C-alpha positions as a printed NumPy array, in Angstrom:
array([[149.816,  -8.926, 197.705],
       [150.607, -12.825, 198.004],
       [150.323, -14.058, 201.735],
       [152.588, -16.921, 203.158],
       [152.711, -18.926, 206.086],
       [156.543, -20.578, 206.362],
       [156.559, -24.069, 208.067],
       [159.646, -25.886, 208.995],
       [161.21 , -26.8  , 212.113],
       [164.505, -24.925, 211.806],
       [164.239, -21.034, 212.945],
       [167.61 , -20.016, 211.353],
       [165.988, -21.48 , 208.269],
       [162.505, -20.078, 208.612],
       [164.612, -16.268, 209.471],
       [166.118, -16.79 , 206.062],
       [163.54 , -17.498, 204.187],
       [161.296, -14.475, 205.817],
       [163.769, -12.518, 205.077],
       [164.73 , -13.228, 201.568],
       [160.751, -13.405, 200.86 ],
       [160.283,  -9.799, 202.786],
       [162.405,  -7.842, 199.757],
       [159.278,  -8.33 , 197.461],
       [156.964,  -5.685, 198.585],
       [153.98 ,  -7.965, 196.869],
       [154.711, -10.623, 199.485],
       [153.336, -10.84 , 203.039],
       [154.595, -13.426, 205.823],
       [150.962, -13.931, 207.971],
       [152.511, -16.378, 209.809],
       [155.353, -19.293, 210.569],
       [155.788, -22.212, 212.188],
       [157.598, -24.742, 213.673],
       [155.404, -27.945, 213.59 ],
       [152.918, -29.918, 210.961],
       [150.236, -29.193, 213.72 ],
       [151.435, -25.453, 213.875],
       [151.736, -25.248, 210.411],
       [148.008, -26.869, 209.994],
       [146.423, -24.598, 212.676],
       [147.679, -21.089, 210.791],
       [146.266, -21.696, 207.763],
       [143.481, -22.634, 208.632],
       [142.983, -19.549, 210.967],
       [145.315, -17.354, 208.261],
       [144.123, -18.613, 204.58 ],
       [147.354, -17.461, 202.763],
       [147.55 , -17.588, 199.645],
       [150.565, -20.175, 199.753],
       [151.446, -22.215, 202.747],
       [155.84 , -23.226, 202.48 ],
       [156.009, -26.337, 203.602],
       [158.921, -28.299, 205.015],
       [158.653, -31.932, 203.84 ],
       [160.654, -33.353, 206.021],
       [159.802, -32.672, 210.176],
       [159.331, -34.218, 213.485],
       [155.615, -35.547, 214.352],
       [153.146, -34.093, 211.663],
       [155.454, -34.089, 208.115],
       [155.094, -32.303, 205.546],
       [152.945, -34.515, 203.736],
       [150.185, -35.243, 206.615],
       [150.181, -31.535, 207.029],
       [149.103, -30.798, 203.56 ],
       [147.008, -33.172, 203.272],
       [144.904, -31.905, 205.88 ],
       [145.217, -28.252, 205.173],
       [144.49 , -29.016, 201.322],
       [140.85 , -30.72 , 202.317],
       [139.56 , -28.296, 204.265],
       [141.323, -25.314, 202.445],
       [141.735, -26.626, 197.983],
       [142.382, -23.047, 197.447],
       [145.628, -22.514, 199.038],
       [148.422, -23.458, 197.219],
       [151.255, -26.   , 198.989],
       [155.522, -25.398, 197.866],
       [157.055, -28.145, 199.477],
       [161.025, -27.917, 200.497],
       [162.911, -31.28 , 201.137],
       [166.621, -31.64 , 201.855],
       [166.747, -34.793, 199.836],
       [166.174, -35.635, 196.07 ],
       [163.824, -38.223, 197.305],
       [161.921, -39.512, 194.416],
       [158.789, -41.464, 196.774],
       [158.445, -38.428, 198.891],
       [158.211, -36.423, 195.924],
       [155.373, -38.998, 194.355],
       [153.797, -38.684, 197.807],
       [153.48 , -34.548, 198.48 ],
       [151.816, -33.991, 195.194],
       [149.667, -36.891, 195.538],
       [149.001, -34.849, 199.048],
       [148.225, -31.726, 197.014],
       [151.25 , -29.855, 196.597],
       [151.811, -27.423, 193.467],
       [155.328, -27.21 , 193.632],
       [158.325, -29.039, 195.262],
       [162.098, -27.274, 195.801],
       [164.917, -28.503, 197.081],
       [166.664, -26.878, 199.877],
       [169.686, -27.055, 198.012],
       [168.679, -25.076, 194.98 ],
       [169.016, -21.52 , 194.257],
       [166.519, -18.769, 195.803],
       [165.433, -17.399, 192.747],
       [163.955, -21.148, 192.055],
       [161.307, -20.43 , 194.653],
       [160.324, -16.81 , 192.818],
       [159.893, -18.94 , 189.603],
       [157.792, -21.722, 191.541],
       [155.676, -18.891, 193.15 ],
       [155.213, -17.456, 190.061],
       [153.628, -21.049, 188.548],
       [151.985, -22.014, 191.358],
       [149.637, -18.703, 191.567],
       [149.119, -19.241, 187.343],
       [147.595, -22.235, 189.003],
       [150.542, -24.326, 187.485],
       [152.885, -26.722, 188.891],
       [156.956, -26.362, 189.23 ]])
C-alpha cells in the first residue's frame, strides 16, 4: 500500500485527484491539505510514503514546504504539480528535494508513471 498526503489550495482539484488516485486499491489518501503549513504539519504527523505537492500556493509554496518536510522527514518522497512550464521553479523544487515534477496540464496516467519512479527511488 503507498500512502499520500495531497497538498494544494484548490478543493475541486484536490477531489479530483483523490479520486482518480482512490481507483488503485494499492494507494491510500492519509491526508490533504490546503496550505504549505497544512501540508507540512500532516506529514510530519502522517509519514506517507509520498507527499503531492502543489508548487504554486498562497503563504508557504510548494518549495518552502518541501524543504522543510524533506529535512526532518529524507524518506518521504515529494511530486511536485505546477500550472506553469516554469523552468527556475523547476531548478528550485528539486534543489528543495523533490523526486518528481508534473504539470497540471499533462495527462493522469503521467502521475502513475512518476509514482512508479519515484518509489524505484528514481526521478521523473
Amino acid at each position: 500500500m503507498i500512502t499520500f498526503v495531497i497538498v494544494d489550495d484548490y478543493p475541486f482539484f484536490r477531489l479530483g485527484l483523490k479520486e482518480y488516485l482512490c481507483q488503485n486499491q494499492n494507494f491510500k489518501i492519509v491526508g490533504e491539505a490546503g496550505t504549505g503549513l497544512e501540508g507540512i504539519a500532516l506529514a510530519q504527523t502522517l509519514k506517507p510514503d509520498i507527499v503531492i505537492m502543489d508548487v504554486d500556493m498562497p503563504g508557504t509554496n510548494g518549495i518552502e514546504a518541501t524543504n522543510v518536510i524533506l529535512k526532518s522527514n529524507p524518506e518521504i518522497k515529494v511530486i511536485a504539480l505546477s500550472r506553469f512550464d516554469n523552468e527556475d521553479e523547476i531548478m528550485e523544487m528539486l534543489k528543495a528535494g523533490s523526486k518528481g515534477l508534473l504539470l497540471k496540464s499533462g495527462e493522469m496516467d503521467e502521475l502513475l508513471h512518476a509514482i512508479d519512479k519515484v518509489m524505484g527511488n528514481e526521478e521523473f
